[in-house]
Tab-separated table of C-alpha atoms in Angstrom:
chain	number	residue	atom	x	y	z
A	22	UNK	CA	-17.025	17.571	-4.407
A	23	UNK	CA	-15.848	21.166	-4.756
A	24	UNK	CA	-14.128	22.405	-7.915
A	25	UNK	CA	-10.837	22.810	-6.045
A	26	UNK	CA	-11.034	19.285	-4.628
A	27	UNK	CA	-11.808	17.867	-8.058
A	28	UNK	CA	-8.833	19.717	-9.584
A	29	UNK	CA	-6.521	18.383	-6.862
A	30	UNK	CA	-7.795	14.863	-7.524
A	31	UNK	CA	-7.131	15.251	-11.264
A	32	UNK	CA	-3.628	16.545	-10.580
A	33	UNK	CA	-2.853	13.569	-8.365
A	34	UNK	CA	-4.225	11.201	-10.991
A	35	UNK	CA	-1.740	12.706	-13.474
A	36	UNK	CA	1.134	12.512	-10.979
A	37	UNK	CA	2.509	8.996	-11.754
A	38	UNK	CA	2.838	9.639	-15.496
A	39	UNK	CA	4.390	13.068	-15.102
A	40	UNK	CA	6.768	12.114	-12.302
A	41	UNK	CA	7.912	9.166	-14.432
A	42	UNK	CA	8.525	11.441	-17.406
A	43	UNK	CA	10.357	14.042	-15.315
A	44	UNK	CA	12.426	11.410	-13.525
A	45	UNK	CA	13.437	9.879	-16.864
A	46	UNK	CA	14.915	13.258	-17.881
A	47	UNK	CA	16.289	14.406	-14.525
A	48	UNK	CA	17.546	11.008	-13.291
A	49	UNK	CA	16.522	12.261	-9.848
A	50	UNK	CA	13.302	11.243	-8.092
A	51	UNK	CA	13.481	14.089	-5.559
A	52	UNK	CA	13.835	16.663	-8.316
A	53	UNK	CA	10.966	15.102	-10.246
A	54	UNK	CA	8.662	15.077	-7.227
A	55	UNK	CA	9.610	18.635	-6.269
A	56	UNK	CA	9.026	19.953	-9.780
A	57	UNK	CA	5.632	18.297	-10.004
A	58	UNK	CA	4.681	19.531	-6.526
A	59	UNK	CA	5.528	23.109	-7.463
A	60	UNK	CA	3.566	22.839	-10.702
A	61	UNK	CA	0.551	21.449	-8.859
A	62	UNK	CA	0.742	24.261	-6.305
A	63	UNK	CA	0.682	26.843	-9.098
A	64	UNK	CA	-2.201	25.052	-10.788
A	65	UNK	CA	-4.363	24.985	-7.665
A	66	UNK	CA	-3.865	28.735	-7.248
A	67	UNK	CA	-5.254	29.528	-10.707
A	68	UNK	CA	-8.659	31.149	-11.018
A	69	UNK	CA	-9.451	29.000	-14.052
A	70	UNK	CA	-8.017	25.474	-14.443
A	71	UNK	CA	-6.044	24.821	-17.660
A	72	UNK	CA	-7.888	23.044	-20.465
A	73	UNK	CA	-5.138	20.499	-21.077
A	74	UNK	CA	-4.208	19.757	-17.486
A	75	UNK	CA	-1.464	17.174	-18.038
A	76	UNK	CA	0.282	19.193	-20.742
A	77	UNK	CA	0.102	22.335	-18.607
A	78	UNK	CA	1.481	20.559	-15.536
A	79	UNK	CA	4.307	19.014	-17.558
A	80	UNK	CA	5.302	22.345	-19.074
A	81	UNK	CA	5.300	24.165	-15.713
A	82	UNK	CA	7.085	21.301	-13.926
A	83	UNK	CA	9.782	21.270	-16.598
A	84	UNK	CA	10.295	24.994	-16.216
A	85	UNK	CA	10.470	24.687	-12.439
A	86	UNK	CA	13.118	21.986	-12.805
A	87	UNK	CA	15.130	24.187	-15.164
A	88	UNK	CA	14.942	27.097	-12.705
A	89	UNK	CA	16.199	24.872	-9.907
A	90	UNK	CA	19.113	23.619	-11.981
A	91	UNK	CA	20.084	27.153	-12.916
A	92	UNK	CA	20.098	28.193	-9.277
A	93	UNK	CA	22.094	25.215	-8.034
A	94	UNK	CA	24.758	24.821	-10.697
A	95	UNK	CA	27.129	26.984	-12.624
A	96	UNK	CA	25.608	28.758	-15.638
A	97	UNK	CA	27.460	26.669	-18.212
A	98	UNK	CA	26.360	23.354	-16.665
A	99	UNK	CA	22.897	24.726	-16.089
A	100	UNK	CA	22.472	25.701	-19.736
A	101	UNK	CA	23.572	22.266	-20.900
A	102	UNK	CA	21.319	20.413	-18.452
A	103	UNK	CA	18.370	22.716	-19.133
A	104	UNK	CA	18.680	22.163	-22.853
A	105	UNK	CA	18.635	18.407	-22.292
A	106	UNK	CA	15.519	18.564	-20.148
A	107	UNK	CA	13.695	21.101	-22.282
A	108	UNK	CA	14.163	19.489	-25.667
A	109	UNK	CA	10.977	18.127	-27.141
A	110	UNK	CA	8.455	20.945	-27.027
A	111	UNK	CA	6.069	22.521	-24.599
A	112	UNK	CA	3.318	19.924	-24.323
A	113	UNK	CA	2.805	16.267	-23.503
A	114	UNK	CA	4.233	15.112	-26.841
A	115	UNK	CA	7.632	14.598	-25.205
A	116	UNK	CA	6.422	12.537	-22.268
A	117	UNK	CA	8.057	9.127	-22.211
A	118	UNK	CA	5.799	6.658	-24.009
A	119	UNK	CA	4.671	3.560	-22.199
A	120	UNK	CA	5.659	0.162	-23.516
A	121	UNK	CA	2.603	-1.719	-24.728
A	122	UNK	CA	3.463	-4.454	-22.227
A	123	UNK	CA	2.357	-2.242	-19.305
A	124	UNK	CA	-0.292	0.247	-20.473
A	125	UNK	CA	-0.426	2.058	-17.130
A	126	UNK	CA	1.752	4.889	-15.846
A	127	UNK	CA	1.593	4.046	-12.168
A	128	UNK	CA	2.297	0.338	-12.588
A	129	UNK	CA	5.140	1.080	-14.980
A	130	UNK	CA	6.782	3.409	-12.445
A	131	UNK	CA	6.405	0.768	-9.725
A	132	UNK	CA	8.389	-1.656	-11.886
A	133	UNK	CA	11.019	1.034	-12.485
A	134	UNK	CA	11.376	1.891	-8.774
A	135	UNK	CA	11.707	-1.791	-7.864
A	136	UNK	CA	15.198	-2.084	-9.353
A	137	UNK	CA	17.003	-5.235	-8.130
A	138	UNK	CA	20.149	-3.310	-7.118
A	139	UNK	CA	18.196	-1.697	-4.250
A	140	UNK	CA	17.318	-3.699	-1.126
A	141	UNK	CA	13.766	-5.025	-1.413
A	142	UNK	CA	12.340	-3.146	1.572
A	143	UNK	CA	13.973	0.091	0.434
A	144	UNK	CA	12.698	-0.164	-3.141
A	145	UNK	CA	9.235	-1.091	-1.900
A	146	UNK	CA	9.162	1.911	0.430
A	147	UNK	CA	10.402	4.097	-2.414
A	148	UNK	CA	7.609	2.904	-4.695
A	149	UNK	CA	5.006	3.491	-1.990
A	150	UNK	CA	6.211	7.068	-1.540
A	151	UNK	CA	6.857	8.071	-5.146
A	152	UNK	CA	4.210	6.093	-7.020
A	153	UNK	CA	1.374	5.610	-4.564
A	154	UNK	CA	1.872	8.966	-2.870
A	155	UNK	CA	1.571	7.528	0.632
A	156	UNK	CA	2.761	9.768	3.479
A	157	UNK	CA	5.920	8.592	5.202
A	158	UNK	CA	3.957	8.032	8.427
A	159	UNK	CA	1.672	5.489	6.718
A	160	UNK	CA	4.625	3.709	5.109
A	161	UNK	CA	6.410	3.550	8.470
A	162	UNK	CA	3.330	1.958	10.020
A	163	UNK	CA	3.099	-0.895	7.521
A	164	UNK	CA	6.844	-1.517	7.918
A	165	UNK	CA	6.540	-1.453	11.736
A	166	UNK	CA	9.131	1.262	12.173
A	167	UNK	CA	9.349	4.925	13.124
A	168	UNK	CA	8.679	7.783	10.739
A	169	UNK	CA	12.261	9.183	10.957
A	170	UNK	CA	13.731	5.739	10.253
A	171	UNK	CA	11.468	5.281	7.233
A	172	UNK	CA	12.291	8.755	5.934
A	173	UNK	CA	15.987	7.863	6.052
A	174	UNK	CA	15.341	4.572	4.257
A	175	UNK	CA	13.492	6.283	1.428
A	176	UNK	CA	16.158	9.003	1.198
A	177	UNK	CA	18.911	6.382	0.905
A	178	UNK	CA	16.968	4.560	-1.817
A	179	UNK	CA	16.593	7.771	-3.814
A	180	UNK	CA	20.301	8.479	-3.395
A	181	UNK	CA	21.108	4.964	-4.613
A	182	UNK	CA	18.973	5.523	-7.702
A	183	UNK	CA	20.715	8.823	-8.435
A	184	UNK	CA	24.318	7.813	-7.697
A	185	UNK	CA	24.129	4.427	-9.391
A	186	UNK	CA	22.679	5.974	-12.521
A	187	UNK	CA	19.767	3.553	-12.514
A	188	UNK	CA	17.841	3.951	-15.757
A	189	UNK	CA	14.222	5.049	-15.551
A	190	UNK	CA	13.291	2.548	-18.188
A	191	UNK	CA	11.171	-0.583	-18.074
A	192	UNK	CA	13.304	-3.708	-18.568
A	193	UNK	CA	12.490	-6.351	-21.150
A	194	UNK	CA	9.712	-8.677	-20.102
A	195	UNK	CA	12.195	-11.501	-19.555
A	196	UNK	CA	13.699	-9.483	-16.695
A	197	UNK	CA	10.425	-8.731	-14.920
A	198	UNK	CA	10.846	-11.747	-12.653
A	199	UNK	CA	13.726	-10.187	-10.723
A	200	UNK	CA	11.475	-7.251	-9.829
A	201	UNK	CA	8.200	-9.095	-9.325
A	202	UNK	CA	8.634	-9.835	-5.616
A	203	UNK	CA	9.145	-6.154	-4.816
A	204	UNK	CA	6.292	-5.104	-7.128
A	205	UNK	CA	3.877	-7.504	-5.441
A	206	UNK	CA	5.058	-6.398	-2.001
A	207	UNK	CA	4.468	-2.771	-2.983
A	208	UNK	CA	0.886	-3.549	-4.009
A	209	UNK	CA	0.342	-5.586	-0.852
A	210	UNK	CA	1.612	-2.879	1.497
A	211	UNK	CA	-0.152	-0.088	-0.385
A	212	UNK	CA	-3.414	-1.911	0.062
A	213	UNK	CA	-2.576	-2.677	3.697
A	214	UNK	CA	-2.231	1.058	4.292
A	215	UNK	CA	-5.477	1.765	2.418
A	216	UNK	CA	-7.331	-0.983	4.289
A	217	UNK	CA	-6.152	0.207	7.692
A	218	UNK	CA	-7.417	3.656	6.728
A	219	UNK	CA	-11.012	2.414	6.693
A	220	UNK	CA	-12.522	5.890	6.333
A	221	UNK	CA	-10.226	6.892	3.461
A	222	UNK	CA	-8.497	9.774	5.238
A	223	UNK	CA	-5.198	9.302	3.382
A	224	UNK	CA	-6.746	8.960	-0.077
A	225	UNK	CA	-10.373	7.869	-0.563
A	226	UNK	CA	-9.540	6.513	-4.020
A	227	UNK	CA	-6.376	4.608	-3.078
A	228	UNK	CA	-8.164	1.340	-2.315
A	229	UNK	CA	-9.860	1.227	-5.709
A	230	UNK	CA	-6.641	2.238	-7.480
A	231	UNK	CA	-4.607	-0.485	-5.784
A	232	UNK	CA	-7.338	-2.986	-6.610
A	233	UNK	CA	-7.104	-1.934	-10.240
A	234	UNK	CA	-3.315	-2.310	-10.273
A	235	UNK	CA	-3.483	-5.747	-8.649
A	236	UNK	CA	-6.014	-6.883	-11.254
A	237	UNK	CA	-3.825	-5.496	-14.040
A	238	UNK	CA	-0.799	-7.446	-12.805
A	239	UNK	CA	-2.916	-10.598	-12.785
A	240	UNK	CA	-3.944	-9.912	-16.384
A	241	UNK	CA	-0.372	-9.108	-17.500
A	242	UNK	CA	1.110	-12.170	-15.776
A	243	UNK	CA	-1.568	-14.909	-15.876
A	244	UNK	CA	1.160	-17.546	-15.610
A	245	UNK	CA	2.343	-16.176	-12.237
A	246	UNK	CA	0.275	-17.777	-9.440
A	247	UNK	CA	1.447	-15.256	-6.846
A	248	UNK	CA	0.273	-12.343	-9.010
A	249	UNK	CA	-3.126	-14.016	-9.341
A	250	UNK	CA	-3.224	-14.704	-5.601
A	251	UNK	CA	-2.370	-11.108	-4.718
A	252	UNK	CA	-5.204	-9.875	-6.950
A	253	UNK	CA	-7.481	-12.336	-5.127
A	254	UNK	CA	-6.241	-11.169	-1.722
A	255	UNK	CA	-6.890	-7.500	-2.519
A	256	UNK	CA	-10.289	-8.269	-4.055
A	257	UNK	CA	-11.385	-10.233	-0.983
A	258	UNK	CA	-10.418	-7.357	1.299
A	259	UNK	CA	-12.230	-4.891	-0.968
A	260	UNK	CA	-15.345	-7.095	-0.959
A	261	UNK	CA	-15.895	-6.122	2.685
A	262	UNK	CA	-15.332	-2.377	2.447
A	263	UNK	CA	-19.007	-1.369	2.679
A	264	UNK	CA	-19.380	-3.357	5.899
A	265	UNK	CA	-16.352	-1.940	7.710
A	266	UNK	CA	-17.843	1.202	9.292
A	267	UNK	CA	-20.794	1.723	11.611
A	268	UNK	CA	-23.188	4.682	11.665
A	269	UNK	CA	-20.714	6.992	13.421
A	270	UNK	CA	-17.761	5.953	11.278
A	271	UNK	CA	-16.126	3.563	13.748
A	272	UNK	CA	-14.376	0.477	12.437
A	273	UNK	CA	-16.254	-2.830	12.653
A	274	UNK	CA	-13.994	-5.883	13.214
A	275	UNK	CA	-14.216	-8.619	10.594
A	276	UNK	CA	-15.881	-11.064	12.974
A	277	UNK	CA	-18.675	-8.545	13.708
A	278	UNK	CA	-19.401	-7.435	10.147
A	279	UNK	CA	-22.790	-7.962	8.520
A	280	UNK	CA	-21.955	-10.448	5.775
A	281	UNK	CA	-25.042	-9.476	3.776
A	282	UNK	CA	-23.246	-6.218	2.982
A	283	UNK	CA	-20.248	-7.982	1.433
A	284	UNK	CA	-19.742	-7.862	-2.328
A	285	UNK	CA	-20.401	-11.414	-3.521
A	286	UNK	CA	-19.379	-10.719	-7.110
A	287	UNK	CA	-15.969	-9.618	-5.837
A	288	UNK	CA	-15.679	-12.769	-3.730
A	289	UNK	CA	-16.474	-14.891	-6.798
A	290	UNK	CA	-13.849	-13.063	-8.868
A	291	UNK	CA	-11.286	-13.647	-6.123
A	292	UNK	CA	-12.156	-17.337	-6.044
A	293	UNK	CA	-11.759	-17.559	-9.838
A	294	UNK	CA	-8.264	-16.037	-9.628
A	295	UNK	CA	-7.348	-18.544	-6.929
A	296	UNK	CA	-8.582	-21.419	-9.100
A	297	UNK	CA	-6.354	-20.181	-11.937
A	298	UNK	CA	-3.398	-19.895	-9.551
A	299	UNK	CA	-3.948	-23.460	-8.349
A	300	UNK	CA	-3.726	-24.740	-11.929
A	301	UNK	CA	-0.112	-23.535	-12.145
A	302	UNK	CA	0.848	-25.891	-9.307
A	303	UNK	CA	3.431	-23.549	-7.793
A	304	UNK	CA	2.499	-22.366	-4.318
A	305	UNK	CA	3.579	-19.236	-2.485
A	306	UNK	CA	2.679	-17.033	0.482
A	307	UNK	CA	0.127	-14.887	-1.359
A	308	UNK	CA	-1.866	-17.994	-2.196
A	309	UNK	CA	-1.912	-18.947	1.485
A	310	UNK	CA	-2.893	-15.412	2.526
A	311	UNK	CA	-5.707	-15.386	-0.024
A	312	UNK	CA	-6.839	-18.817	1.158
A	313	UNK	CA	-7.112	-17.433	4.703
A	314	UNK	CA	-9.318	-14.605	3.458
A	315	UNK	CA	-11.417	-17.011	1.384
A	316	UNK	CA	-11.988	-19.041	4.548
A	317	UNK	CA	-13.222	-15.893	6.283
A	318	UNK	CA	-15.452	-15.182	3.279
A	319	UNK	CA	-17.153	-18.556	3.652
A	320	UNK	CA	-18.823	-17.227	6.815
A	321	UNK	CA	-21.204	-15.407	4.486
A	322	UNK	CA	-22.398	-18.781	3.197
A	323	UNK	CA	-22.137	-21.106	6.203
A	324	UNK	CA	-22.608	-18.673	9.089
A	325	UNK	CA	-19.467	-19.737	10.945
A	326	UNK	CA	-15.715	-19.233	10.659
A	327	UNK	CA	-13.534	-22.337	10.380
A	328	UNK	CA	-10.827	-21.217	12.777
A	329	UNK	CA	-9.032	-24.570	12.732
A	330	UNK	CA	-8.575	-24.275	8.981
A	331	UNK	CA	-7.349	-20.695	9.396
A	332	UNK	CA	-4.890	-21.736	12.110
A	333	UNK	CA	-3.542	-24.493	9.845
A	334	UNK	CA	-3.086	-22.003	7.015
A	335	UNK	CA	-1.190	-19.649	9.329
A	336	UNK	CA	1.077	-22.552	10.257
A	337	UNK	CA	1.885	-22.947	6.561
A	338	UNK	CA	2.386	-19.202	6.144
A	339	UNK	CA	4.805	-19.151	9.093
A	340	UNK	CA	6.917	-21.688	7.205
A	341	UNK	CA	6.799	-19.695	3.957
A	342	UNK	CA	7.063	-16.129	5.226
A	343	UNK	CA	7.854	-16.044	8.944
A	344	UNK	CA	7.522	-12.693	10.625
A	345	UNK	CA	6.096	-11.003	13.708
A	346	UNK	CA	2.816	-9.939	12.058
A	347	UNK	CA	2.164	-13.447	10.746
A	348	UNK	CA	2.887	-14.780	14.231
A	349	UNK	CA	0.538	-12.173	15.702
A	350	UNK	CA	-2.327	-13.155	13.409
A	351	UNK	CA	-1.637	-16.828	14.024
A	352	UNK	CA	-1.893	-16.154	17.781
A	353	UNK	CA	-5.348	-14.608	17.327
A	354	UNK	CA	-6.473	-17.671	15.362
A	355	UNK	CA	-4.990	-19.870	18.083
A	356	UNK	CA	-7.062	-18.018	20.670
A	357	UNK	CA	-10.230	-18.960	18.788
A	358	UNK	CA	-9.219	-22.626	18.764
A	359	UNK	CA	-7.475	-23.178	22.112
A	360	UNK	CA	-8.328	-20.080	24.136
A	361	UNK	CA	-6.616	-16.793	25.023
A	362	UNK	CA	-3.865	-18.077	27.332
A	363	UNK	CA	-1.858	-19.990	24.682
A	364	UNK	CA	-2.229	-16.969	22.424
A	365	UNK	CA	-0.847	-14.644	25.104
A	366	UNK	CA	2.096	-16.994	25.578
A	367	UNK	CA	2.788	-16.744	21.843
A	368	UNK	CA	2.670	-12.937	21.936
A	369	UNK	CA	5.167	-12.970	24.800
A	370	UNK	CA	7.739	-14.513	22.440
A	371	UNK	CA	7.482	-11.720	19.846
A	372	UNK	CA	10.214	-9.040	19.542
A	373	UNK	CA	8.572	-6.294	21.584
A	374	UNK	CA	11.187	-3.661	20.763
A	375	UNK	CA	10.729	-4.157	17.020
A	376	UNK	CA	6.955	-4.034	17.382
A	377	UNK	CA	6.694	-0.988	19.644
A	378	UNK	CA	5.209	1.000	16.730
A	379	UNK	CA	2.780	-1.786	15.771
A	380	UNK	CA	-0.764	-0.898	16.831
A	381	UNK	CA	-2.050	-4.404	15.978
A	382	UNK	CA	0.151	-5.894	18.702
A	383	UNK	CA	-1.279	-3.611	21.398
A	384	UNK	CA	-4.833	-4.162	20.148
A	385	UNK	CA	-4.327	-7.942	20.155
A	386	UNK	CA	-2.923	-7.795	23.670
A	387	UNK	CA	-5.943	-5.788	24.818
A	388	UNK	CA	-8.350	-8.275	23.223
A	389	UNK	CA	-6.693	-11.320	24.792
A	390	UNK	CA	-6.180	-9.727	28.213
A	391	UNK	CA	-9.853	-8.765	28.309
A	392	UNK	CA	-10.792	-12.355	27.518
A	393	UNK	CA	-8.895	-13.644	30.565
A	394	UNK	CA	-10.508	-10.953	32.722
A	395	UNK	CA	-7.527	-8.614	33.188
A	396	UNK	CA	-9.420	-5.436	32.251
A	397	UNK	CA	-6.854	-3.052	33.752
A	398	UNK	CA	-4.016	-4.476	31.654
A	399	UNK	CA	-6.300	-4.533	28.618
A	400	UNK	CA	-7.078	-0.846	29.121
A	401	UNK	CA	-3.376	-0.026	29.318
A	402	UNK	CA	-2.768	-1.910	26.082
A	403	UNK	CA	-5.537	0.089	24.406
A	404	UNK	CA	-3.984	3.305	25.694
A	405	UNK	CA	-0.699	2.290	24.061
A	406	UNK	CA	-2.508	1.651	20.764
A	407	UNK	CA	-4.305	4.999	20.931
A	408	UNK	CA	-1.028	6.784	21.677
A	409	UNK	CA	0.252	5.642	18.264
A	410	UNK	CA	-2.284	7.852	16.482
A	411	UNK	CA	-4.594	5.430	14.648
A	412	UNK	CA	-6.793	6.641	11.774
A	413	UNK	CA	-10.183	8.020	12.782
A	414	UNK	CA	-12.222	4.845	12.193
A	415	UNK	CA	-9.868	2.696	14.244
A	416	UNK	CA	-9.548	5.380	16.917
A	417	UNK	CA	-13.317	5.543	17.370
A	418	UNK	CA	-13.476	1.760	17.709
A	419	UNK	CA	-10.632	1.656	20.248
A	420	UNK	CA	-12.050	4.536	22.286
A	421	UNK	CA	-15.413	2.794	22.475
A	422	UNK	CA	-13.734	-0.419	23.566
A	423	UNK	CA	-11.746	1.529	26.178
A	424	UNK	CA	-14.983	2.931	27.654
A	425	UNK	CA	-16.554	-0.535	27.695
A	426	UNK	CA	-13.602	-1.882	29.683
A	427	UNK	CA	-13.928	0.937	32.195
A	428	UNK	CA	-17.634	0.255	32.687
A	429	UNK	CA	-17.428	-3.508	33.124
C-alpha cells in the first residue's frame, strides 16, 4: 500500500466521526459532507501528513464550512453562524462525544440518520450514502432502481432532515426500537453491496467493517433476535469470501465454491448467534434468511445442499417479507427441486419494469433458459446483465459464461 493510499484510507476511517460532529453543528448533512470532502482533498495534497490527522481534518473542515457560510449568507448572519460552529477550540476536543451505549462513530450516525420521521427506504439510503460512503450507483443497485432516482431519494431525505430540524443526537435507549428496522436494513444492504462487489472495487475494507458493525449491534442488543440473526447472516456470507474468486479474479457461484476454503470458525459463530436468537422465541425475516445460509453452509459437512429445506424456508420468507428478490431466489431454489420450467413460470410473474435494473433477474433468466436448452435466449439475457455494468468479478464470470453458451 502506498503512503497516499494509506492516508486516504485513514481519512475515510475518520469520516463517520467527523461528519457526525460537523452535522451536529451545521444541522445539514450536505454541508457536513462537503466540508469534510474539502478538508480531505487538502490533506491528500500535503507533502507531509499531519501528526494528529483527525484534529487537523476537523479544524480544516470547520474552517471550510465557515467560509461557505460567509459566501452564501449576509455578513451579519454569517458571523453569527460562524461563531456558533467555531466555538470550542481548534482540535478534536469539541467533537460531539459518543454516548457509552454506542461506542462507535459509524454505528451511532446510522442510528441518527434512521430517524422515524423519514420513510424507511429513504433513511436507509441516506445512511448508506452518508455513513457507509457507498456511491449512489451501488445504492441504486441494491434498491433495484436507477441512479438518478436514487440520487433524488437521498436528496429529499437530506432536505427532510434539514427542514424538519431533526436533531443529530442519539435518542434514549428506550426509543431505539423505532429505528431498529431501518438500522438493520442499512447493515443488510451495505453488506449486500459489499458482497456483490466480490473483488472489493468499491471499498476493500467495507465487508469487514459491516461485519464489525453487525456484530456490535448483536452485542448491544442481545435481547433482539433479529439483530442476532443479521449478525449471523453477515458472518455466514463473510465465511465464504476467500472462496469467491478464481485465479483470474472471476466470481465463483456458491454452488461451485470449494467448501474447504470456507471459514469454519465464522460458521460456528453464526450458528451460536442463531441459537441465542432462537431462545428469544420471536421469529423474523432475518432469522429465516440466516437459516437459509446455514443450510447452504451444511454442504461443507454433508457434501450436498438440501434444496427442499431451502425452498421451504423461502416459502416462509415470502410470507414474512414478500418482494421480487425473495421471489427470484425462491424460483432458483424451485428449479433445483422441480426443474427449470416451473422456475421460469415464476419469473414470468415478476414485475419486469421494476426489475429492469436488477442484474440478478437477467442472470437467473440466463441460467434457467440454458437449462432448458434455449442458448440464444440465455445469451441475450446475459447481454442484458452485462449491459448493466456489473463489478469486475461478476463481469468476468458472465463473460466466460457468455462464451461457453456461444461454443455449445
